[in-house]
Coordinates of C-alpha atoms in Angstrom, one line a residue:
Chain A
M1425 CA -34.0 -10.6 -16.5
T1426 CA -32.4 -9.3 -13.3
A1427 CA -29.6 -6.8 -13.8
A1428 CA -26.2 -7.9 -12.6
V1429 CA -25.6 -4.5 -11.1
L1430 CA -28.2 -1.8 -10.7
F1431 CA -27.5 1.8 -9.5
Q1432 CA -30.5 4.0 -8.8
N1433 CA -29.6 7.7 -8.4
V1434 CA -26.4 6.8 -6.4
S1435 CA -24.2 9.5 -4.9
R1436 CA -21.0 9.4 -2.9
H1437 CA -19.5 12.6 -1.8
F1438 CA -16.2 13.1 0.0
G1439 CA -16.6 16.4 1.8
R1440 CA -17.3 18.9 -1.0
I1441 CA -16.0 16.6 -3.8
R1442 CA -18.8 14.8 -5.6
A1443 CA -17.0 11.7 -6.6
V1444 CA -20.2 10.0 -7.7
D1445 CA -23.2 12.3 -8.3
G1446 CA -26.6 10.8 -9.1
V1447 CA -25.6 7.8 -11.2
D1448 CA -28.1 5.5 -12.8
L1449 CA -26.6 2.3 -14.2
E1450 CA -27.7 -1.1 -15.3
V1451 CA -25.2 -3.8 -16.1
A1452 CA -26.7 -6.9 -17.7
A1453 CA -25.8 -10.4 -16.5
G1454 CA -22.9 -11.9 -18.5
E1455 CA -21.9 -8.6 -19.9
F1456 CA -18.4 -7.2 -20.4
F1457 CA -19.0 -3.7 -19.2
A1458 CA -16.4 -0.9 -19.2
M1459 CA -16.4 2.3 -17.1
L1460 CA -14.4 4.8 -19.0
G1461 CA -13.3 8.2 -18.0
P1462 CA -10.4 10.5 -17.0
S1463 CA -8.9 10.2 -13.5
G1464 CA -11.2 11.7 -10.9
S1465 CA -14.3 11.1 -13.0
G1466 CA -15.9 8.7 -10.5
K1467 CA -15.4 5.4 -12.3
T1468 CA -13.2 3.9 -9.6
T1469 CA -15.6 5.0 -6.8
C1470 CA -18.4 3.3 -8.7
L1471 CA -16.4 0.1 -8.7
R1472 CA -15.7 0.4 -5.0
L1473 CA -19.4 1.0 -4.4
I1474 CA -20.1 -2.4 -6.1
A1475 CA -17.2 -4.1 -4.2
G1476 CA -18.5 -2.6 -0.9
F1477 CA -15.4 -0.6 0.0
E1478 CA -17.6 2.5 -0.2
Q1479 CA -21.2 3.0 0.8
P1480 CA -23.5 5.3 -1.1
D1481 CA -24.6 8.5 0.7
T1482 CA -27.9 8.4 -1.2
G1483 CA -29.4 6.1 -3.7
H1484 CA -29.9 2.4 -4.1
I1485 CA -27.6 -0.4 -5.3
E1486 CA -28.6 -3.9 -6.3
I1487 CA -26.4 -6.8 -7.2
F1488 CA -28.4 -9.6 -8.9
G1489 CA -31.6 -8.3 -7.3
E1490 CA -30.2 -8.1 -3.8
T1491 CA -29.8 -4.8 -2.0
A1492 CA -26.1 -4.1 -1.6
E1493 CA -25.9 -1.0 0.6
G1494 CA -24.9 -1.9 4.2
I1495 CA -23.5 -5.2 3.1
P1496 CA -19.7 -5.5 3.9
P1497 CA -17.3 -6.6 1.1
Y1498 CA -16.8 -10.0 2.6
R1499 CA -20.5 -10.9 2.3
R1500 CA -20.8 -9.9 -1.4
N1501 CA -20.5 -12.4 -4.2
V1502 CA -18.2 -10.1 -6.0
N1503 CA -14.5 -10.2 -6.4
T1504 CA -12.0 -7.5 -7.4
V1505 CA -8.7 -7.5 -9.4
F1506 CA -6.9 -4.6 -7.9
Q1507 CA -4.9 -2.1 -9.8
D1508 CA -1.7 -2.9 -7.8
Y1509 CA -2.8 -6.6 -7.7
A1510 CA -2.5 -6.6 -3.9
L1511 CA -1.1 -10.1 -3.7
F1512 CA -0.3 -11.2 -0.1
P1513 CA 3.5 -11.0 0.0
H1514 CA 3.8 -13.6 2.9
L1515 CA 1.9 -16.3 1.1
S1516 CA 2.8 -18.5 -1.8
V1517 CA 1.1 -18.1 -5.2
L1518 CA -1.1 -21.1 -4.5
D1519 CA -2.0 -19.9 -1.0
N1520 CA -2.8 -16.5 -2.5
V1521 CA -5.2 -18.1 -4.9
A1522 CA -6.7 -20.4 -2.3
Y1523 CA -7.2 -17.5 0.2
G1524 CA -10.9 -16.9 -0.6
L1525 CA -11.7 -20.6 -0.4
R1526 CA -9.9 -20.9 2.9
M1527 CA -12.0 -18.0 4.3
R1528 CA -15.1 -20.0 3.3
G1529 CA -13.9 -23.0 5.2
I1530 CA -13.3 -25.3 2.3
D1531 CA -10.9 -28.1 3.3
K1532 CA -7.3 -28.0 2.3
A1533 CA -7.2 -30.7 -0.4
A1534 CA -10.2 -29.3 -2.2
R1535 CA -9.0 -25.7 -2.1
R1536 CA -5.5 -26.7 -3.3
R1537 CA -7.1 -28.5 -6.2
E1538 CA -9.4 -25.6 -7.2
A1539 CA -6.5 -23.1 -6.8
A1540 CA -4.3 -25.2 -9.1
E1541 CA -7.2 -25.3 -11.6
A1542 CA -7.6 -21.6 -11.5
L1543 CA -3.8 -21.1 -12.0
A1544 CA -4.0 -23.4 -15.0
L1545 CA -6.8 -21.3 -16.4
V1546 CA -4.6 -18.2 -16.3
K1547 CA -1.7 -20.2 -17.9
L1548 CA 0.5 -20.3 -14.8
P1549 CA 0.1 -24.0 -13.9
D1550 CA 3.5 -24.6 -12.3
Y1551 CA 3.9 -21.4 -10.3
G1552 CA 2.0 -22.3 -7.2
G1553 CA 5.1 -22.7 -5.0
R1554 CA 6.6 -19.3 -5.8
R1555 CA 6.3 -16.1 -3.8
P1556 CA 4.6 -13.0 -5.5
A1557 CA 7.9 -11.2 -5.3
Q1558 CA 9.4 -13.8 -7.6
L1559 CA 6.9 -13.1 -10.4
S1560 CA 6.9 -10.5 -13.2
G1561 CA 4.3 -7.9 -13.5
G1562 CA 2.3 -9.8 -16.1
Q1563 CA 2.4 -13.0 -14.0
R1564 CA 1.2 -11.1 -10.9
Q1565 CA -1.7 -9.9 -13.0
R1566 CA -2.6 -13.4 -13.8
V1567 CA -2.3 -14.6 -10.2
A1568 CA -4.6 -11.7 -9.1
L1569 CA -7.1 -12.8 -11.8
A1570 CA -6.9 -16.4 -10.7
R1571 CA -7.4 -15.4 -7.0
A1572 CA -10.6 -13.6 -7.9
I1573 CA -12.2 -16.1 -10.3
V1574 CA -11.5 -19.2 -8.2
N1575 CA -14.3 -17.9 -5.9
K1576 CA -16.7 -18.1 -8.9
P1577 CA -18.0 -14.5 -8.2
R1578 CA -21.2 -13.4 -10.0
V1579 CA -19.5 -10.1 -10.8
L1580 CA -15.8 -9.6 -11.4
L1581 CA -14.5 -6.1 -10.9
L1582 CA -11.3 -5.1 -12.6
D1583 CA -9.7 -1.8 -11.6
E1584 CA -7.3 -0.6 -14.4
P1585 CA -6.0 -4.2 -14.6
L1586 CA -3.7 -3.6 -17.5
G1587 CA -2.4 -0.2 -16.6
A1588 CA 0.9 -1.4 -15.3
L1589 CA 1.8 -3.6 -18.2
D1590 CA 3.7 -2.7 -21.3
L1591 CA 2.0 -2.4 -24.7
K1592 CA 2.7 -5.9 -26.1
L1593 CA 1.6 -7.7 -22.9
R1594 CA -1.4 -5.4 -22.6
E1595 CA -2.7 -6.4 -26.0
Q1596 CA -2.2 -10.1 -25.2
M1597 CA -4.0 -9.8 -21.8
Q1598 CA -6.9 -7.9 -23.5
E1599 CA -7.4 -11.0 -25.7
E1600 CA -7.1 -13.4 -22.8
L1601 CA -9.4 -11.4 -20.6
K1602 CA -12.1 -11.3 -23.3
A1603 CA -11.7 -15.1 -23.9
L1604 CA -11.8 -15.8 -20.2
Q1605 CA -15.0 -13.8 -19.8
Q1606 CA -16.7 -15.6 -22.6
A1607 CA -15.6 -19.0 -21.2
L1608 CA -16.7 -18.3 -17.6
G1609 CA -19.8 -16.3 -18.4
I1610 CA -19.1 -14.1 -15.4
T1611 CA -20.2 -10.4 -15.6
F1612 CA -17.1 -8.3 -15.9
V1613 CA -17.1 -4.7 -14.8
F1614 CA -13.9 -3.0 -16.0
V1615 CA -12.5 0.4 -15.1
T1616 CA -10.2 2.1 -17.5
H1617 CA -9.0 5.5 -18.7
D1618 CA -7.8 4.0 -22.0
Q1619 CA -10.5 4.5 -24.6
G1620 CA -8.9 2.0 -27.0
E1621 CA -9.1 -0.7 -24.3
A1622 CA -12.7 0.1 -23.5
L1623 CA -13.8 0.1 -27.2
S1624 CA -12.0 -3.1 -28.1
M1625 CA -13.0 -5.3 -25.1
A1626 CA -16.4 -4.1 -23.8
D1627 CA -19.9 -5.1 -24.9
R1628 CA -21.0 -1.7 -23.6
V1629 CA -19.2 1.3 -22.3
A1630 CA -20.2 4.0 -19.8
V1631 CA -18.4 7.3 -20.2
F1632 CA -17.8 9.1 -16.9
N1633 CA -17.1 12.8 -16.3
E1634 CA -17.2 14.7 -13.1
G1635 CA -19.0 12.0 -11.1
R1636 CA -21.7 11.5 -13.7
I1637 CA -22.3 9.1 -16.6
V1638 CA -22.3 11.1 -19.8
Q1639 CA -23.2 8.3 -22.2
V1640 CA -23.8 4.5 -22.1
G1641 CA -23.8 2.4 -25.2
A1642 CA -22.1 -0.1 -27.5
P1643 CA -18.6 0.9 -28.4
A1644 CA -19.5 1.7 -32.0
E1645 CA -22.4 3.9 -30.9
I1646 CA -20.2 5.7 -28.4
Y1647 CA -17.6 6.3 -31.1
R1648 CA -19.8 7.2 -34.0
R1649 CA -22.6 9.0 -32.1
P1650 CA -21.0 10.8 -29.1
R1651 CA -23.7 12.6 -27.2
T1652 CA -21.6 15.5 -26.0
R1653 CA -18.4 17.4 -26.8
F1654 CA -16.7 15.7 -23.8
V1655 CA -17.4 12.2 -25.2
A1656 CA -16.4 13.2 -28.8
D1657 CA -13.1 14.5 -27.4
F1658 CA -12.3 11.7 -24.9
V1659 CA -13.3 8.8 -27.1
G1660 CA -11.0 8.8 -30.1
S1661 CA -9.9 12.3 -31.2
S1662 CA -12.7 13.7 -33.1
N1663 CA -13.1 17.0 -34.8
V1664 CA -15.4 18.9 -32.5
L1665 CA -17.0 21.7 -34.6
P1666 CA -18.7 24.8 -33.5
P1667 CA -22.5 25.4 -34.0
E1668 CA -21.9 27.9 -36.8
F1669 CA -19.9 25.3 -38.8
T1670 CA -22.6 22.7 -38.3
E1671 CA -25.2 25.1 -39.5
R1672 CA -23.3 26.0 -42.6
H1673 CA -22.9 22.4 -43.5
G1674 CA -26.4 21.3 -43.3
G1675 CA -26.9 20.5 -39.6
G1676 CA -28.8 22.4 -36.8
R1677 CA -27.3 25.1 -34.7
R1678 CA -25.4 22.7 -32.5
W1679 CA -21.9 21.5 -31.7
S1680 CA -21.0 18.6 -34.0
S1681 CA -18.5 15.8 -34.2
L1682 CA -16.7 14.7 -37.4
R1683 CA -14.4 11.7 -37.1
P1684 CA -11.0 12.2 -38.8
E1685 CA -11.2 9.0 -40.8
A1686 CA -14.6 9.9 -42.2
I1687 CA -13.1 12.8 -44.1
V1688 CA -11.9 12.2 -47.7
I1689 CA -9.1 14.4 -48.8
A1690 CA -8.6 15.3 -52.5
T1691 CA -6.2 17.5 -54.4
A1692 CA -8.7 18.5 -57.1
A1693 CA -12.1 20.1 -56.5
P1694 CA -14.9 17.5 -56.6
E1695 CA -17.5 17.8 -59.3
G1696 CA -20.7 19.7 -58.2
S1697 CA -19.6 20.5 -54.7
G1698 CA -22.4 19.6 -52.3
P1699 CA -22.9 20.5 -48.7
G1700 CA -20.2 18.2 -47.4
S1701 CA -17.3 19.7 -49.2
L1702 CA -14.8 22.3 -48.2
A1703 CA -11.7 23.9 -49.6
A1704 CA -8.8 23.7 -47.1
T1705 CA -5.1 24.4 -46.6
V1706 CA -2.7 21.7 -45.3
L1707 CA -0.9 22.9 -42.1
A1708 CA 1.0 19.8 -41.1
T1709 CA 1.2 16.1 -41.6
Y1710 CA 2.1 13.4 -39.1
Y1711 CA 3.2 9.9 -40.1
H1712 CA 1.8 7.2 -37.8
G1713 CA 2.9 4.1 -39.7
A1714 CA -0.5 2.6 -40.8
T1715 CA -2.1 6.0 -41.2
T1716 CA -1.1 9.6 -41.7
R1717 CA -2.8 12.5 -39.8
I1718 CA -3.2 15.6 -41.7
V1719 CA -4.0 18.9 -40.1
A1720 CA -5.9 21.2 -42.4
E1721 CA -7.5 24.6 -41.9
A1722 CA -10.8 25.6 -43.5
E1723 CA -13.2 28.4 -42.6
M1724 CA -10.9 29.4 -39.7
T1725 CA -11.4 25.9 -38.3
R1726 CA -8.7 23.3 -37.8
L1727 CA -9.6 19.8 -38.9
N1728 CA -7.8 16.5 -38.3
V1729 CA -7.9 14.1 -41.2
L1730 CA -6.8 10.5 -41.0
V1731 CA -5.8 8.9 -44.3
P1732 CA -4.1 5.6 -45.1
A1733 CA -0.3 6.0 -45.2
S1734 CA -0.3 4.8 -48.8
A1735 CA -2.2 7.9 -49.9
G1736 CA -0.2 10.5 -51.9
L1737 CA 2.1 12.8 -50.0
L1738 CA 0.9 16.2 -49.1
R1739 CA 3.0 19.1 -47.9
P1740 CA 2.1 22.1 -45.7
G1741 CA 0.6 24.8 -47.8
D1742 CA -1.0 22.5 -50.3
R1743 CA -4.5 23.4 -51.4
V1744 CA -7.0 20.4 -50.8
W1745 CA -10.7 19.7 -50.8
L1746 CA -12.4 17.9 -47.9
T1747 CA -15.5 15.8 -48.4
W1748 CA -17.6 13.6 -46.1
Q1749 CA -21.0 11.9 -46.0
P1750 CA -23.6 14.2 -44.6
D1751 CA -24.4 11.5 -42.0
D1752 CA -20.9 11.6 -40.6
L1753 CA -21.3 15.2 -39.4
H1754 CA -22.9 14.1 -36.1
A1755 CA -24.8 16.9 -34.3
M1756 CA -24.4 16.6 -30.5
E1757 CA -26.6 17.7 -27.6
D1758 CA -24.5 20.8 -26.8
H1759 CA -26.2 23.9 -28.0
A1760 CA -24.4 27.2 -28.8
Chain B
M899 CA 51.5 9.0 -10.1
R900 CA 49.7 5.7 -10.0
S901 CA 52.1 4.0 -7.6
D902 CA 52.0 7.1 -5.4
R903 CA 48.3 6.9 -5.1
T904 CA 48.3 3.1 -4.3
G905 CA 51.1 3.7 -1.9
R906 CA 49.0 6.3 0.0
S907 CA 45.9 4.2 -0.1
G908 CA 47.9 1.3 1.2
R909 CA 49.0 3.3 4.2
S910 CA 45.8 4.9 5.2
P911 CA 43.8 1.7 5.9
L912 CA 46.4 0.7 8.4
M913 CA 46.0 4.1 10.2
L914 CA 42.3 3.7 9.9
K915 CA 42.5 0.2 11.4
L916 CA 44.5 1.4 14.3
A917 CA 42.2 4.3 15.0
A918 CA 39.1 2.1 14.7
G919 CA 40.7 -0.5 17.1
A920 CA 41.5 2.2 19.6
G921 CA 38.0 3.6 19.4
L922 CA 36.5 0.1 19.9
L923 CA 38.9 -0.5 22.8
F924 CA 37.9 2.8 24.4
L925 CA 34.2 1.8 24.1
H926 CA 34.4 -1.8 25.2
L927 CA 37.4 -2.2 27.5
P928 CA 35.6 -0.8 30.6
I929 CA 32.8 -3.3 30.0
L930 CA 35.4 -6.1 29.8
I931 CA 36.9 -5.0 33.1
I932 CA 33.5 -5.2 34.7
F933 CA 33.3 -8.8 33.4
V934 CA 36.7 -9.7 34.8
Y935 CA 35.9 -8.4 38.2
A936 CA 33.0 -10.8 38.4
F937 CA 35.6 -13.5 38.8
T938 CA 37.9 -11.9 41.3
T939 CA 38.5 -13.3 44.8
E940 CA 38.9 -9.8 46.3
E941 CA 35.5 -8.6 47.6
K942 CA 36.1 -5.3 49.3
S943 CA 37.8 -3.2 46.6
Y944 CA 38.5 -3.3 42.9
Q945 CA 42.1 -4.4 42.8
W946 CA 44.0 -4.7 39.5
P947 CA 45.1 -7.3 38.6
P948 CA 42.6 -9.6 40.4
P949 CA 44.6 -11.6 43.0
D950 CA 42.9 -14.8 42.0
L951 CA 39.9 -16.0 39.9
T952 CA 36.8 -17.8 41.1
V953 CA 33.2 -18.5 40.0
K954 CA 31.7 -18.6 43.4
W955 CA 30.1 -15.2 43.0
F956 CA 27.6 -16.6 40.5
A957 CA 26.3 -19.1 43.2
I958 CA 26.3 -16.4 45.8
A959 CA 24.5 -14.0 43.6
W960 CA 21.9 -16.6 42.8
E961 CA 21.3 -17.4 46.5
R962 CA 20.9 -13.8 47.6
P963 CA 17.2 -12.9 48.0
D964 CA 17.7 -9.2 47.3
V965 CA 19.2 -10.1 43.9
R966 CA 16.4 -12.5 43.1
D967 CA 13.7 -10.0 44.1
A968 CA 15.3 -7.3 42.0
L969 CA 15.6 -9.6 39.1
W970 CA 12.1 -10.8 39.3
L971 CA 10.7 -7.2 39.6
S972 CA 12.7 -6.2 36.6
V973 CA 11.5 -9.1 34.5
R974 CA 7.9 -8.5 35.5
T975 CA 8.2 -4.8 34.9
A976 CA 9.8 -5.2 31.5
A977 CA 7.4 -7.9 30.4
T978 CA 4.3 -5.9 31.5
A979 CA 5.5 -2.6 30.0
T980 CA 6.3 -4.4 26.7
A981 CA 2.9 -6.0 26.6
V982 CA 1.2 -2.6 27.3
A983 CA 3.4 -1.0 24.6
L984 CA 2.7 -3.7 22.0
V985 CA -1.1 -3.2 22.3
L986 CA -1.1 0.6 22.5
G987 CA 1.8 1.1 20.1
T988 CA 0.2 -1.1 17.4
L989 CA -3.3 0.4 17.7
C990 CA -1.8 3.9 17.6
A991 CA 0.3 3.1 14.6
A992 CA -2.6 1.5 12.8
A993 CA -4.8 4.6 13.4
V994 CA -2.1 7.1 12.3
S995 CA -1.1 5.2 9.1
R996 CA -4.5 3.8 8.0
T997 CA -6.8 6.8 8.5
R998 CA -6.8 10.5 8.1
F999 CA -8.2 12.7 10.8
F1000 CA -7.8 16.2 12.1
G1001 CA -4.6 16.5 14.3
R1002 CA -3.0 13.3 13.0
E1003 CA 0.4 14.8 12.7
A1004 CA 0.2 16.3 16.1
I1005 CA -0.8 12.9 17.6
S1006 CA 2.1 11.3 15.9
L1007 CA 4.5 13.9 17.4
L1008 CA 3.0 13.6 20.9
V1009 CA 3.4 9.8 20.8
I1010 CA 7.1 10.1 19.9
L1011 CA 7.8 13.0 22.3
P1012 CA 8.5 10.9 25.5
I1013 CA 11.6 9.4 23.9
A1014 CA 13.0 12.8 23.0
L1015 CA 12.1 14.2 26.5
P1016 CA 15.0 13.8 29.1
G1017 CA 14.2 10.9 31.4
I1018 CA 14.5 13.1 34.4
I1019 CA 11.6 15.3 33.1
T1020 CA 9.4 12.3 32.4
G1021 CA 10.3 11.0 35.9
I1022 CA 9.6 14.3 37.7
A1023 CA 6.4 14.8 35.8
L1024 CA 5.1 11.3 36.6
R1025 CA 6.1 11.6 40.3
S1026 CA 4.2 14.9 40.7
A1027 CA 1.2 13.4 38.8
F1028 CA 1.2 10.4 41.1
S1029 CA 1.4 12.5 44.2
L1030 CA -1.2 14.9 43.0
A1031 CA -3.6 12.0 42.3
E1032 CA -2.5 10.4 45.6
I1033 CA -1.5 7.2 43.9
P1034 CA 1.0 5.2 46.1
F1035 CA 4.1 3.8 44.5
S1036 CA 3.6 0.2 43.3
F1037 CA 4.6 -2.2 40.6
W1038 CA 2.2 -0.4 38.3
T1039 CA 3.7 3.0 38.8
I1040 CA 7.0 1.6 37.5
V1041 CA 5.3 -0.1 34.6
L1042 CA 3.5 3.1 33.7
G1043 CA 6.8 5.0 33.7
H1044 CA 8.4 2.5 31.5
A1045 CA 5.4 2.2 29.2
T1046 CA 5.9 5.9 28.2
F1047 CA 9.0 5.1 26.2
C1048 CA 8.2 1.5 25.4
V1049 CA 5.1 2.6 23.5
V1050 CA 7.3 4.9 21.3
I1051 CA 9.6 2.0 20.3
V1052 CA 6.8 -0.3 19.3
Y1053 CA 4.9 2.6 17.6
N1054 CA 8.0 3.6 15.5
N1055 CA 8.6 0.0 14.4
A1056 CA 4.9 -0.7 13.6
V1057 CA 4.3 2.6 11.8
A1058 CA 7.2 2.1 9.5
R1059 CA 6.0 -1.4 8.6
F1060 CA 2.4 -0.2 8.1
R1061 CA 3.6 2.5 5.7
R1062 CA 5.4 -0.2 3.7
T1063 CA 2.4 -2.5 3.7
S1064 CA 0.1 -1.7 0.8
G1065 CA -3.4 -0.6 2.0
S1066 CA -5.1 -2.6 -0.7
L1067 CA -4.0 -5.9 1.0
I1068 CA -6.6 -5.3 3.6
E1069 CA -9.2 -4.6 1.0
A1070 CA -8.1 -7.6 -1.0
S1071 CA -8.6 -9.8 2.1
M1072 CA -12.1 -8.4 2.8
D1073 CA -12.9 -8.8 -0.9
L1074 CA -12.0 -12.5 -0.7
G1075 CA -14.4 -13.1 2.2
A1076 CA -12.4 -12.4 5.3
N1077 CA -14.0 -10.4 8.1
G1078 CA -12.0 -8.0 10.3
F1079 CA -10.6 -10.7 12.7
Q1080 CA -9.7 -13.0 9.9
T1081 CA -8.0 -10.2 8.0
F1082 CA -6.0 -9.2 11.2
A1083 CA -5.0 -12.8 11.8
H1084 CA -4.1 -13.9 8.2
V1085 CA -2.9 -10.7 6.6
I1086 CA -2.1 -7.8 9.0
L1087 CA -0.3 -9.8 11.7
P1088 CA 2.0 -11.8 9.4
N1089 CA 3.0 -8.6 7.6
I1090 CA 3.7 -6.6 10.8
G1091 CA 4.8 -9.6 13.0
T1092 CA 8.5 -9.2 12.7
A1093 CA 8.3 -5.4 13.3
L1094 CA 6.3 -6.0 16.4
L1095 CA 8.7 -8.7 17.6
A1096 CA 11.7 -6.4 17.0
G1097 CA 9.9 -3.4 18.7
G1098 CA 8.9 -5.6 21.6
M1099 CA 12.4 -6.9 22.2
L1100 CA 13.9 -3.4 22.0
A1101 CA 11.2 -2.1 24.5
F1102 CA 12.0 -5.0 26.8
A1103 CA 15.7 -4.2 26.7
L1104 CA 15.1 -0.5 27.3
S1105 CA 12.8 -1.2 30.2
F1106 CA 15.2 -3.8 31.8
D1107 CA 18.1 -1.3 32.2
E1108 CA 16.1 1.9 32.9
V1109 CA 17.3 3.9 35.9
I1110 CA 16.3 7.5 35.7
V1111 CA 12.5 7.3 35.3
T1112 CA 12.4 4.3 37.7
T1113 CA 14.1 6.3 40.5
F1114 CA 11.1 8.7 40.4
T1115 CA 8.3 6.1 40.1
A1116 CA 9.6 3.1 42.2
G1117 CA 9.5 4.4 45.7
Q1118 CA 11.2 1.8 48.0
Q1119 CA 11.2 -0.9 45.3
A1120 CA 14.4 -1.8 43.6
T1121 CA 14.6 -3.0 40.0
L1122 CA 17.9 -4.7 39.0
P1123 CA 19.7 -1.5 37.8
I1124 CA 18.5 0.4 40.9
W1125 CA 19.8 -2.4 43.1
M1126 CA 23.2 -2.2 41.4
L1127 CA 23.3 1.6 41.9
E1128 CA 22.6 1.1 45.6
E1129 CA 25.1 -1.8 45.8
L1130 CA 28.0 0.4 44.6
V1131 CA 28.1 2.5 47.7
R1132 CA 28.1 -0.6 50.0
P1133 CA 31.4 -2.5 49.9
R1134 CA 30.0 -6.0 50.6
Q1135 CA 30.4 -8.9 48.2
R1136 CA 31.3 -6.4 45.5
P1137 CA 31.8 -9.0 42.7
V1138 CA 28.1 -9.9 43.0
T1139 CA 27.3 -6.6 41.4
N1140 CA 29.5 -7.5 38.5
V1141 CA 27.8 -10.8 38.0
V1142 CA 24.4 -9.0 37.9
A1143 CA 26.0 -6.5 35.4
M1144 CA 26.9 -9.4 33.1
L1145 CA 23.3 -10.6 33.3
V1146 CA 21.9 -7.1 32.5
V1147 CA 24.2 -6.9 29.5
A1148 CA 23.1 -10.3 28.3
V1149 CA 19.4 -9.6 28.7
T1150 CA 19.6 -6.2 27.0
F1151 CA 22.1 -6.9 24.3
L1152 CA 20.7 -10.2 22.9
P1153 CA 17.2 -8.8 22.1
I1154 CA 18.7 -5.7 20.5
L1155 CA 20.9 -8.0 18.3
A1156 CA 17.9 -10.1 17.4
A1157 CA 15.8 -7.0 16.6
Y1158 CA 18.5 -5.8 14.3
Y1159 CA 18.5 -9.0 12.4
L1160 CA 14.7 -9.3 12.2
T1161 CA 14.2 -5.8 10.7
R1162 CA 17.4 -5.7 8.6
D1163 CA 16.0 -7.6 5.6
G1164 CA 12.6 -5.8 5.5
D1165 CA 13.5 -3.0 3.2
Q1166 CA 11.4 -4.0 0.2
V1167 CA 7.9 -2.6 0.1
Q1168 CA 5.5 -5.2 1.4
G1169 CA 2.6 -5.9 -1.0
Q1170 CA 3.5 -3.4 -3.6
G1171 CA 2.7 -5.5 -6.6
K1172 CA 4.6 -3.6 -9.2

């Protein structure tokens, strides 16, 4: 099957800044694909390369099998939901949504009908007559979404679409975006710096750092089997452990990742202590509602442990034992 | 204590009103006197109070070919200079606010400089340049002189609006299938339109009453303000000058008023979706 988006060794440099540096990427048709990374990691430039706002310096880009480099944005069957929504302030909501159809020369009655349908799809059926300035942030977000999907693009690009919304609204929009993507069957490429958003919404995630893709995979794979220290650190907040520690606890001489929730904490020494067991001292506890984070020190190493809030109270200075399944101590690619 | 304070604050607005009234009178009484003299029957000297009132000078002014020629030259000059300014000012504003290049700030300063430069310097500079290049004085030398400051007015208005118009609007338009021309017609122009209209009207008004630069670039031609200046030393049908003065005030004041109202409400950031 043809890939929705294909990058072959694509680079885009701005002067001496390597915004995108030799990226290979394949997004499958119908996939919800997230590009995750800190700011300046190249994820937004990758999105702009797909949209056509940037052209690659080297490398090759295909969108559904068609060469994309050299094709201007207005001749690509790709639409973007912008971070600041970029609604036209001088047009009504309906005219905003109908803009793409108007540019394609579709007659007024048809484009008004289709725009109204798109507005109904994003649950703003009666807002067509308003101006963008009269809408709330969440409503503008929906209009921007309607304006993009009304053109039935083959790929929908979303640039931090939920960044400006408050937490409650963001969770609601996450569900709606996911439902919309499944209903429309359009390939979504989604840029975010929020690892929780990427893990919960995407079919696959590409983790970006310094213009390169560090790891691509399903959310569970990225989370449980981070390839490098950067991924372990950026996705979730893992315990990144030095090679000596890994070696002592049954792994090779490599950096390793141990997820805080994979550690079991006990106040009594376990019977027949195996390789995955460690005496530690509690340094601090942090209450998070559903969970409690415990910071413990063992073998001169600090470890974060996440336990259900219902677990017994621990105090700084308490002597505890940490155990984990040998499989959970995941050795990464970084050597000593 | 309390009554004392209200007592004082009750007195000071009256003083303030008187001072403000006196200031406004000082500013506008001379202009009113000019208007009154347009209706006087005395044509040789400015006699106060006017012996009698008449409207015949309006007809006489309209009939005089020198007035008509000067008016027509002024209108053509102002319109042409404004048109030149609209094109150059908008392009320059777009370049400065939409792209980054070496020397961008310097260019911005150089474009604004003519309005800060005394008119007499601009005039002398243009005159020497024209004579060095052996360009004879013509309609176009006046237009060129006026365009130097008209461009600044349009540029300033356009650049302010461009800054307030989010750059992603243009990308959004391209993304939705509009090419460069469609984007300009459907997105850029509607967003900067009122700024251009306001800038254009201000430029027209400035050009219409310009004297200093014109004296250096007009040669023997007389625009309306130049004609008035010449007329003051010749005591013949004096009230005609006052009729023309009323016209100049109307033509320059109304556009400035309109420009003020057009740009007054544009303070919110255009296209900033948050």
